[in-house]
PDB file of C-alpha atoms and ligand atoms in Angstrom:
ATOM      1  CA  UNK A   1       1.292  52.964  96.318  1.00 91.00           C
ATOM      2  CA  UNK A   2       4.291  50.659  96.099  1.00 93.00           C
ATOM      3  CA  UNK A   3       5.619  48.947  99.249  1.00 95.00           C
ATOM      4  CA  UNK A   4       8.821  47.640  97.594  1.00 97.00           C
ATOM      5  CA  UNK A   5      12.143  48.957  98.936  1.00 97.00           C
ATOM      6  CA  UNK A   6      14.353  51.642  97.422  1.00 98.00           C
ATOM      7  CA  UNK A   7      17.824  50.372  96.490  1.00 98.00           C
ATOM      8  CA  UNK A   8      20.712  52.755  97.152  1.00 98.00           C
ATOM      9  CA  UNK A   9      24.387  52.238  96.384  1.00 98.00           C
ATOM     10  CA  UNK A  10      27.772  53.881  96.556  1.00 97.00           C
ATOM     11  CA  UNK A  11      31.382  52.759  96.414  1.00 95.00           C
ATOM     12  CA  UNK A  12      31.588  53.042 100.217  1.00 93.00           C
ATOM     13  CA  UNK A  13      29.986  54.951 103.050  1.00 90.00           C
ATOM     14  CA  UNK A  14      29.546  58.293 101.241  1.00 90.00           C
ATOM     15  CA  UNK A  15      26.128  57.269  99.982  1.00 94.00           C
ATOM     16  CA  UNK A  16      24.907  57.393 103.582  1.00 94.00           C
ATOM     17  CA  UNK A  17      24.678  61.169 103.085  1.00 90.00           C
ATOM     18  CA  UNK A  18      21.806  60.355 100.726  1.00 95.00           C
ATOM     19  CA  UNK A  19      20.369  57.647 103.002  1.00 96.00           C
ATOM     20  CA  UNK A  20      20.205  60.037 105.950  1.00 94.00           C
ATOM     21  CA  UNK A  21      18.137  62.474 103.937  1.00 96.00           C
ATOM     22  CA  UNK A  22      15.997  59.780 102.267  1.00 97.00           C
ATOM     23  CA  UNK A  23      15.164  58.400 105.718  1.00 95.00           C
ATOM     24  CA  UNK A  24      14.331  61.877 107.031  1.00 95.00           C
ATOM     25  CA  UNK A  25      12.080  62.738 104.093  1.00 96.00           C
ATOM     26  CA  UNK A  26      10.446  59.309 103.720  1.00 97.00           C
ATOM     27  CA  UNK A  27      10.704  57.471 107.072  1.00 96.00           C
ATOM     28  CA  UNK A  28       8.135  54.903 105.981  1.00 96.00           C
ATOM     29  CA  UNK A  29      10.198  53.592 103.078  1.00 97.00           C
ATOM     30  CA  UNK A  30      12.259  50.399 103.253  1.00 97.00           C
ATOM     31  CA  UNK A  31      15.836  51.099 102.141  1.00 97.00           C
ATOM     32  CA  UNK A  32      18.467  48.601 101.038  1.00 98.00           C
ATOM     33  CA  UNK A  33      21.964  50.100 100.900  1.00 98.00           C
ATOM     34  CA  UNK A  34      25.015  48.604  99.281  1.00 98.00           C
ATOM     35  CA  UNK A  35      28.461  50.124  99.924  1.00 97.00           C
ATOM     36  CA  UNK A  36      31.193  48.549  97.813  1.00 97.00           C
ATOM     37  CA  UNK A  37      33.767  48.961 100.571  1.00 95.00           C
ATOM     38  CA  UNK A  38      35.962  46.192  99.195  1.00 96.00           C
ATOM     39  CA  UNK A  39      36.548  48.125  95.967  1.00 96.00           C
ATOM     40  CA  UNK A  40      36.352  51.768  97.102  1.00 94.00           C
ATOM     41  CA  UNK A  41      37.430  54.223  95.700  1.00 93.00           C
ATOM     42  CA  UNK A  42      35.891  54.084  92.242  1.00 95.00           C
ATOM     43  CA  UNK A  43      36.907  57.633  91.352  1.00 92.00           C
ATOM     44  CA  UNK A  44      40.389  56.887  90.002  1.00 89.00           C
ATOM     45  CA  UNK A  45      39.252  53.967  87.844  1.00 95.00           C
ATOM     46  CA  UNK A  46      38.487  53.792  84.122  1.00 95.00           C
ATOM     47  CA  UNK A  47      35.004  54.301  82.712  1.00 95.00           C
ATOM     48  CA  UNK A  48      34.776  50.604  81.765  1.00 97.00           C
ATOM     49  CA  UNK A  49      35.625  49.436  85.282  1.00 98.00           C
ATOM     50  CA  UNK A  50      33.199  51.892  86.896  1.00 97.00           C
ATOM     51  CA  UNK A  51      30.407  50.662  84.596  1.00 98.00           C
ATOM     52  CA  UNK A  52      31.254  47.001  85.324  1.00 98.00           C
ATOM     53  CA  UNK A  53      31.203  47.606  89.100  1.00 98.00           C
ATOM     54  CA  UNK A  54      28.003  49.645  88.886  1.00 98.00           C
ATOM     55  CA  UNK A  55      26.237  46.880  86.930  1.00 98.00           C
ATOM     56  CA  UNK A  56      27.127  44.400  89.686  1.00 98.00           C
ATOM     57  CA  UNK A  57      25.958  46.814  92.391  1.00 98.00           C
ATOM     58  CA  UNK A  58      22.616  47.236  90.623  1.00 98.00           C
ATOM     59  CA  UNK A  59      22.288  43.466  90.024  1.00 98.00           C
ATOM     60  CA  UNK A  60      22.746  42.867  93.767  1.00 98.00           C
ATOM     61  CA  UNK A  61      20.153  45.487  94.689  1.00 98.00           C
ATOM     62  CA  UNK A  62      17.721  44.138  92.106  1.00 98.00           C
ATOM     63  CA  UNK A  63      17.700  40.838  93.994  1.00 98.00           C
ATOM     64  CA  UNK A  64      15.504  42.713  96.537  1.00 98.00           C
ATOM     65  CA  UNK A  65      12.961  43.649  93.843  1.00 98.00           C
ATOM     66  CA  UNK A  66      13.311  47.411  94.458  1.00 98.00           C
ATOM     67  CA  UNK A  67      10.904  49.962  93.004  1.00 98.00           C
ATOM     68  CA  UNK A  68      13.759  52.356  92.211  1.00 98.00           C
ATOM     69  CA  UNK A  69      17.546  52.556  92.337  1.00 98.00           C
ATOM     70  CA  UNK A  70      19.407  55.578  93.699  1.00 98.00           C
ATOM     71  CA  UNK A  71      23.008  55.982  92.559  1.00 98.00           C
ATOM     72  CA  UNK A  72      24.273  57.730  95.707  1.00 97.00           C
ATOM     73  CA  UNK A  73      27.682  58.195  94.133  1.00 96.00           C
ATOM     74  CA  UNK A  74      28.890  61.144  92.102  1.00 96.00           C
ATOM     75  CA  UNK A  75      31.388  59.013  90.206  1.00 96.00           C
ATOM     76  CA  UNK A  76      28.863  56.423  89.017  1.00 97.00           C
ATOM     77  CA  UNK A  77      26.186  59.058  88.359  1.00 97.00           C
ATOM     78  CA  UNK A  78      28.571  61.095  86.201  1.00 96.00           C
ATOM     79  CA  UNK A  79      29.914  58.041  84.368  1.00 96.00           C
ATOM     80  CA  UNK A  80      27.175  55.447  84.049  1.00 97.00           C
ATOM     81  CA  UNK A  81      23.693  56.924  84.669  1.00 97.00           C
ATOM     82  CA  UNK A  82      22.595  56.644  81.023  1.00 97.00           C
ATOM     83  CA  UNK A  83      23.841  53.037  80.745  1.00 98.00           C
ATOM     84  CA  UNK A  84      22.078  51.976  83.954  1.00 98.00           C
ATOM     85  CA  UNK A  85      18.853  53.751  82.979  1.00 98.00           C
ATOM     86  CA  UNK A  86      18.848  52.009  79.597  1.00 98.00           C
ATOM     87  CA  UNK A  87      19.440  48.587  81.122  1.00 98.00           C
ATOM     88  CA  UNK A  88      16.851  48.742  83.903  1.00 98.00           C
ATOM     89  CA  UNK A  89      13.080  48.821  83.661  1.00 96.00           C
ATOM     90  CA  UNK A  90      12.689  50.601  87.039  1.00 97.00           C
ATOM     91  CA  UNK A  91      13.567  54.276  87.674  1.00 97.00           C
ATOM     92  CA  UNK A  92      17.294  54.896  88.239  1.00 98.00           C
ATOM     93  CA  UNK A  93      18.204  58.244  89.826  1.00 98.00           C
ATOM     94  CA  UNK A  94      21.631  59.892  89.958  1.00 98.00           C
ATOM     95  CA  UNK A  95      23.025  62.874  91.838  1.00 97.00           C
ATOM     96  CA  UNK A  96      24.210  65.115  88.975  1.00 98.00           C
ATOM     97  CA  UNK A  97      20.949  66.607  87.769  1.00 97.00           C
ATOM     98  CA  UNK A  98      19.551  67.458  91.231  1.00 97.00           C
ATOM     99  CA  UNK A  99      22.896  69.067  92.135  1.00 98.00           C
ATOM    100  CA  UNK A 100      22.941  71.106  88.924  1.00 98.00           C
ATOM    101  CA  UNK A 101      19.457  72.435  89.690  1.00 98.00           C
ATOM    102  CA  UNK A 102      20.555  73.397  93.200  1.00 98.00           C
ATOM    103  CA  UNK A 103      23.680  75.152  91.898  1.00 98.00           C
ATOM    104  CA  UNK A 104      21.759  77.076  89.261  1.00 98.00           C
ATOM    105  CA  UNK A 105      19.343  78.242  91.983  1.00 97.00           C
ATOM    106  CA  UNK A 106      22.058  79.049  94.524  1.00 98.00           C
ATOM    107  CA  UNK A 107      24.502  81.102  92.492  1.00 98.00           C
ATOM    108  CA  UNK A 108      24.024  84.849  92.297  1.00 98.00           C
ATOM    109  CA  UNK A 109      27.226  85.795  90.466  1.00 98.00           C
ATOM    110  CA  UNK A 110      27.179  82.881  87.972  1.00 98.00           C
ATOM    111  CA  UNK A 111      30.402  81.389  89.325  1.00 98.00           C
ATOM    112  CA  UNK A 112      30.090  77.865  90.646  1.00 98.00           C
ATOM    113  CA  UNK A 113      32.788  75.647  92.135  1.00 98.00           C
ATOM    114  CA  UNK A 114      32.789  71.889  91.712  1.00 98.00           C
ATOM    115  CA  UNK A 115      34.857  69.289  93.526  1.00 98.00           C
ATOM    116  CA  UNK A 116      34.682  65.569  92.856  1.00 97.00           C
ATOM    117  CA  UNK A 117      36.648  62.473  92.047  1.00 94.00           C
ATOM    118  CA  UNK A 118      38.897  62.293  88.981  1.00 95.00           C
ATOM    119  CA  UNK A 119      36.269  60.306  87.060  1.00 94.00           C
ATOM    120  CA  UNK A 120      33.472  62.772  87.921  1.00 96.00           C
ATOM    121  CA  UNK A 121      35.488  65.798  86.864  1.00 97.00           C
ATOM    122  CA  UNK A 122      36.769  64.054  83.707  1.00 95.00           C
ATOM    123  CA  UNK A 123      33.181  63.255  82.642  1.00 96.00           C
ATOM    124  CA  UNK A 124      32.132  66.920  82.379  1.00 97.00           C
ATOM    125  CA  UNK A 125      28.631  65.783  83.420  1.00 97.00           C
ATOM    126  CA  UNK A 126      28.049  68.492  86.044  1.00 97.00           C
ATOM    127  CA  UNK A 127      29.166  71.270  83.670  1.00 97.00           C
ATOM    128  CA  UNK A 128      26.827  70.021  80.913  1.00 97.00           C
ATOM    129  CA  UNK A 129      23.876  69.846  83.291  1.00 98.00           C
ATOM    130  CA  UNK A 130      24.550  73.347  84.699  1.00 98.00           C
ATOM    131  CA  UNK A 131      25.033  74.855  81.230  1.00 98.00           C
ATOM    132  CA  UNK A 132      21.657  73.453  80.149  1.00 97.00           C
ATOM    133  CA  UNK A 133      19.940  75.082  83.141  1.00 97.00           C
ATOM    134  CA  UNK A 134      21.839  78.371  83.401  1.00 97.00           C
ATOM    135  CA  UNK A 135      23.828  79.072  80.215  1.00 97.00           C
ATOM    136  CA  UNK A 136      27.044  81.025  80.689  1.00 97.00           C
ATOM    137  CA  UNK A 137      27.676  79.838  84.242  1.00 98.00           C
ATOM    138  CA  UNK A 138      31.410  79.678  84.886  1.00 98.00           C
ATOM    139  CA  UNK A 139      32.315  76.386  86.564  1.00 98.00           C
ATOM    140  CA  UNK A 140      35.679  76.003  88.311  1.00 98.00           C
ATOM    141  CA  UNK A 141      36.210  72.274  88.764  1.00 98.00           C
ATOM    142  CA  UNK A 142      38.847  70.482  90.781  1.00 98.00           C
ATOM    143  CA  UNK A 143      39.439  66.752  91.159  1.00 97.00           C
ATOM    144  CA  UNK A 144      40.223  65.829  94.781  1.00 97.00           C
ATOM    145  CA  UNK A 145      41.413  62.202  94.809  1.00 95.00           C
ATOM    146  CA  UNK A 146      42.639  62.213  98.417  1.00 96.00           C
ATOM    147  CA  UNK A 147      39.335  63.197  99.999  1.00 95.00           C
ATOM    148  CA  UNK A 148      37.513  59.856  99.696  1.00 91.00           C
ATOM    149  CA  UNK A 149      40.288  57.851 101.426  1.00 91.00           C
ATOM    150  CA  UNK A 150      40.364  60.475 104.196  1.00 93.00           C
ATOM    151  CA  UNK A 151      36.620  60.116 104.797  1.00 89.00           C
ATOM    152  CA  UNK A 152      36.654  56.300 104.567  1.00 82.00           C
ATOM    153  CA  UNK A 153      39.306  56.366 107.302  1.00 87.00           C
ATOM    154  CA  UNK A 154      37.296  58.649 109.559  1.00 88.00           C
ATOM    155  CA  UNK A 155      39.605  61.650 109.005  1.00 93.00           C
ATOM    156  CA  UNK A 156      36.958  64.315 108.423  1.00 94.00           C
ATOM    157  CA  UNK A 157      36.594  66.238 111.681  1.00 93.00           C
ATOM    158  CA  UNK A 158      37.565  69.912 112.090  1.00 96.00           C
ATOM    159  CA  UNK A 159      40.957  70.146 113.765  1.00 96.00           C
ATOM    160  CA  UNK A 160      42.322  67.164 111.816  1.00 97.00           C
ATOM    161  CA  UNK A 161      45.536  68.718 110.455  1.00 97.00           C
ATOM    162  CA  UNK A 162      45.858  66.379 107.474  1.00 97.00           C
ATOM    163  CA  UNK A 163      42.244  66.837 106.349  1.00 98.00           C
ATOM    164  CA  UNK A 164      42.495  70.628 106.780  1.00 98.00           C
ATOM    165  CA  UNK A 165      45.717  70.853 104.779  1.00 98.00           C
ATOM    166  CA  UNK A 166      44.464  68.652 101.925  1.00 98.00           C
ATOM    167  CA  UNK A 167      41.151  70.516 101.683  1.00 98.00           C
ATOM    168  CA  UNK A 168      42.988  73.867 101.661  1.00 98.00           C
ATOM    169  CA  UNK A 169      45.308  72.776  98.857  1.00 98.00           C
ATOM    170  CA  UNK A 170      42.507  71.481  96.650  1.00 98.00           C
ATOM    171  CA  UNK A 171      40.175  74.402  97.233  1.00 98.00           C
ATOM    172  CA  UNK A 172      42.663  77.267  96.816  1.00 98.00           C
ATOM    173  CA  UNK A 173      41.959  77.763  93.054  1.00 98.00           C
ATOM    174  CA  UNK A 174      38.218  77.389  93.605  1.00 98.00           C
ATOM    175  CA  UNK A 175      38.159  80.071  96.311  1.00 98.00           C
ATOM    176  CA  UNK A 176      40.410  82.232  94.110  1.00 98.00           C
ATOM    177  CA  UNK A 177      37.827  82.024  91.286  1.00 98.00           C
ATOM    178  CA  UNK A 178      35.290  83.871  93.486  1.00 98.00           C
ATOM    179  CA  UNK A 179      32.555  81.239  93.406  1.00 98.00           C
ATOM    180  CA  UNK A 180      29.442  81.801  95.508  1.00 98.00           C
ATOM    181  CA  UNK A 181      28.238  78.187  95.339  1.00 98.00           C
ATOM    182  CA  UNK A 182      30.278  75.017  95.644  1.00 98.00           C
ATOM    183  CA  UNK A 183      29.016  71.592  94.606  1.00 98.00           C
ATOM    184  CA  UNK A 184      30.358  68.877  96.878  1.00 97.00           C
ATOM    185  CA  UNK A 185      30.204  66.588  93.846  1.00 96.00           C
ATOM    186  CA  UNK A 186      30.920  63.355  95.664  1.00 94.00           C
ATOM    187  CA  UNK A 187      28.655  61.877  98.316  1.00 91.00           C
ATOM    188  CA  UNK A 188      31.596  61.427 100.678  1.00 91.00           C
ATOM    189  CA  UNK A 189      32.340  65.135 100.876  1.00 94.00           C
ATOM    190  CA  UNK A 190      29.477  66.324 103.125  1.00 92.00           C
ATOM    191  CA  UNK A 191      31.357  64.626 105.949  1.00 91.00           C
ATOM    192  CA  UNK A 192      34.059  67.251 105.339  1.00 96.00           C
ATOM    193  CA  UNK A 193      31.475  70.015 105.272  1.00 96.00           C
ATOM    194  CA  UNK A 194      32.720  71.830 108.379  1.00 97.00           C
ATOM    195  CA  UNK A 195      36.299  71.954 107.128  1.00 98.00           C
ATOM    196  CA  UNK A 196      35.256  72.965 103.608  1.00 98.00           C
ATOM    197  CA  UNK A 197      32.813  75.580 104.932  1.00 98.00           C
ATOM    198  CA  UNK A 198      35.435  77.127 107.195  1.00 98.00           C
ATOM    199  CA  UNK A 199      37.880  77.355 104.294  1.00 98.00           C
ATOM    200  CA  UNK A 200      35.426  78.776 101.726  1.00 98.00           C
ATOM    201  CA  UNK A 201      33.750  81.218 104.119  1.00 97.00           C
ATOM    202  CA  UNK A 202      30.115  81.853 105.039  1.00 97.00           C
ATOM    203  CA  UNK A 203      29.113  83.543 101.777  1.00 97.00           C
ATOM    204  CA  UNK A 204      29.611  80.363  99.708  1.00 98.00           C
ATOM    205  CA  UNK A 205      26.624  77.966  99.566  1.00 98.00           C
ATOM    206  CA  UNK A 206      27.683  74.346  99.865  1.00 98.00           C
ATOM    207  CA  UNK A 207      25.629  71.906  97.801  1.00 98.00           C
ATOM    208  CA  UNK A 208      25.340  68.390  99.183  1.00 96.00           C
ATOM    209  CA  UNK A 209      24.676  66.154  96.166  1.00 96.00           C
ATOM    210  CA  UNK A 210      23.340  63.241  98.227  1.00 95.00           C
ATOM    211  CA  UNK A 211      20.790  65.397 100.039  1.00 96.00           C
ATOM    212  CA  UNK A 212      19.712  67.125  96.816  1.00 97.00           C
ATOM    213  CA  UNK A 213      19.277  63.731  95.196  1.00 98.00           C
ATOM    214  CA  UNK A 214      17.137  62.507  98.111  1.00 98.00           C
ATOM    215  CA  UNK A 215      14.737  65.454  97.663  1.00 97.00           C
ATOM    216  CA  UNK A 216      14.613  64.761  93.937  1.00 97.00           C
ATOM    217  CA  UNK A 217      13.810  61.061  94.516  1.00 98.00           C
ATOM    218  CA  UNK A 218      11.040  61.896  97.015  1.00 97.00           C
ATOM    219  CA  UNK A 219       9.459  64.261  94.470  1.00 97.00           C
ATOM    220  CA  UNK A 220       9.689  61.727  91.644  1.00 97.00           C
ATOM    221  CA  UNK A 221       8.209  58.915  93.766  1.00 97.00           C
ATOM    222  CA  UNK A 222       5.357  61.204  94.803  1.00 96.00           C
ATOM    223  CA  UNK A 223       4.731  62.119  91.203  1.00 95.00           C
ATOM    224  CA  UNK A 224       4.655  58.479  90.120  1.00 94.00           C
ATOM    225  CA  UNK A 225       2.452  57.466  93.117  1.00 94.00           C
ATOM    226  CA  UNK A 226       5.268  55.129  94.130  1.00 95.00           C
ATOM    227  CA  UNK A 227       5.475  55.936  97.860  1.00 95.00           C
ATOM    228  CA  UNK A 228       5.065  53.035 100.284  1.00 95.00           C
ATOM    229  CA  UNK A 229       2.130  54.742 101.975  1.00 89.00           C
ATOM    230  CA  UNK A 230       2.276  52.853 105.271  1.00 85.00           C
ATOM    231  CA  UNK A 231       2.091  54.435 108.732  1.00 84.00           C
ATOM    232  CA  UNK A 232       4.995  52.607 110.415  1.00 89.00           C
ATOM    233  CA  UNK A 233       8.729  53.176 109.990  1.00 88.00           C
ATOM    234  CA  UNK A 234      10.493  51.376 107.154  1.00 94.00           C
ATOM    235  CA  UNK A 235      13.358  48.920 107.588  1.00 95.00           C
ATOM    236  CA  UNK A 236      16.886  49.936 106.637  1.00 95.00           C
ATOM    237  CA  UNK A 237      19.393  47.255 105.724  1.00 96.00           C
ATOM    238  CA  UNK A 238      23.044  47.744 104.861  1.00 97.00           C
ATOM    239  CA  UNK A 239      25.320  45.484 102.831  1.00 98.00           C
ATOM    240  CA  UNK A 240      29.041  45.885 102.224  1.00 98.00           C
ATOM    241  CA  UNK A 241      31.706  43.980 100.295  1.00 98.00           C
ATOM    242  CA  UNK A 242      34.344  44.138 103.065  1.00 96.00           C
ATOM    243  CA  UNK A 243      34.497  44.154 106.872  1.00 93.00           C
ATOM    244  CA  UNK A 244      31.201  45.036 108.492  1.00 96.00           C
ATOM    245  CA  UNK A 245      32.775  46.410 111.703  1.00 94.00           C
ATOM    246  CA  UNK A 246      34.459  49.512 110.298  1.00 89.00           C
ATOM    247  CA  UNK A 247      31.438  50.365 108.215  1.00 92.00           C
ATOM    248  CA  UNK A 248      29.019  49.829 111.103  1.00 94.00           C
ATOM    249  CA  UNK A 249      31.073  52.011 113.444  1.00 90.00           C
ATOM    250  CA  UNK A 250      31.314  54.964 111.060  1.00 86.00           C
ATOM    251  CA  UNK A 251      27.756  54.519 109.763  1.00 90.00           C
ATOM    252  CA  UNK A 252      26.349  54.499 113.301  1.00 87.00           C
ATOM    253  CA  UNK A 253      28.134  57.763 114.152  1.00 82.00           C
ATOM    254  CA  UNK A 254      27.081  59.306 110.923  1.00 78.00           C
ATOM    255  CA  UNK A 255      23.426  58.194 110.929  1.00 88.00           C
ATOM    256  CA  UNK A 256      23.060  58.846 114.653  1.00 83.00           C
ATOM    257  CA  UNK A 257      21.769  55.331 115.410  1.00 87.00           C
ATOM    258  CA  UNK A 258      23.397  51.957 115.997  1.00 92.00           C
ATOM    259  CA  UNK A 259      23.052  50.084 112.714  1.00 93.00           C
ATOM    260  CA  UNK A 260      25.512  47.249 113.465  1.00 92.00           C
ATOM    261  CA  UNK A 261      22.760  44.605 113.654  1.00 93.00           C
ATOM    262  CA  UNK A 262      21.624  45.539 110.167  1.00 94.00           C
ATOM    263  CA  UNK A 263      24.997  45.345 108.369  1.00 97.00           C
ATOM    264  CA  UNK A 264      25.915  42.233 106.378  1.00 97.00           C
ATOM    265  CA  UNK A 265      28.811  41.324 104.145  1.00 98.00           C
ATOM    266  CA  UNK A 266      28.254  39.959 100.618  1.00 98.00           C
ATOM    267  CA  UNK A 267      30.424  38.805  97.743  1.00 98.00           C
ATOM    268  CA  UNK A 268      29.689  41.363  95.022  1.00 98.00           C
ATOM    269  CA  UNK A 269      31.726  39.480  92.412  1.00 96.00           C
ATOM    270  CA  UNK A 270      28.925  36.902  92.260  1.00 96.00           C
ATOM    271  CA  UNK A 271      26.539  39.420  90.700  1.00 96.00           C
TER     272      UNK A 271
HETATM  273  N1  DGL B 301      30.922  58.620  96.962  1.00 81.38           N
HETATM  274  C1  DGL B 301      31.622  58.438  95.711  1.00 81.38           C
HETATM  275  C2  DGL B 301      31.306  59.602  94.793  1.00 81.38           C
HETATM  276  O1  DGL B 301      30.295  60.235  95.067  1.00 81.38           O
HETATM  277  C3  DGL B 301      33.036  58.162  96.009  1.00 81.38           C
HETATM  278  C4  DGL B 301      33.837  57.956  94.851  1.00 81.38           C
HETATM  279  C5  DGL B 301      34.914  56.959  94.901  1.00 81.38           C
HETATM  280  O2  DGL B 301      34.642  55.834  95.241  1.00 81.38           O
HETATM  281  O3  DGL B 301      35.996  57.334  94.497  1.00 81.38           O
HETATM  282  O4  DGL B 301      31.945  59.925  93.825  1.00 81.38           O
END
């Protein structure tokens, strides 16, 4: 048993897709979330900058003495997982490997779609992980740089003409390729799930990387006897590097509970 919190981070609010599932699977765990809302998006930045930001994010979370770190960000997972694992003595989990397992399980025809940020797609990390699990799988990947700003601005609901048009443009070649599974390779994208699902059609399985990662983390903590093992509900705290109001409003809608009292602003450049 280990009562210490789990540290979770993302460049913004996308990582809440992992938090929601972590909280559902392990309600007794304390969670500390950091969303780097002052520097989002990470996905168009260089590898060096992403690694520098990710090191600061982890350093902040480590000030809470967490038992594990969850990189609830496709961009950081695809770019910096190995670096962060090497530099930290506690388990560090990313979203790529759990998503690759889910895709390998979900595809029947061996054609998988992948959407993510520029940095995630450039890394080739998802393709390598899928190839290792299911050799010969054809992956059609598409970078979608406009999707994160849309989500961060609350433009993700069906009927939003801009979101629908942008999603349609990005996904046209992926639908054309005849995929039967699509990895939403960025933790922001599940918020666009309804729009993406309507465009791709009901026969395409949508893989939510944050949720897959949460299941993976729960399994690994069980295996390592690292669960908190207490009967009462854990505390969830949220930290951001920019205005707390916008984050709290969207996070409360998304998590289905008012979290505004638990959101604080920090200066990430001090870490
Ligand atoms: N949620 C992040 C990801 O999964 C967003 C990336 C970004 O900040 O550009 O990739």
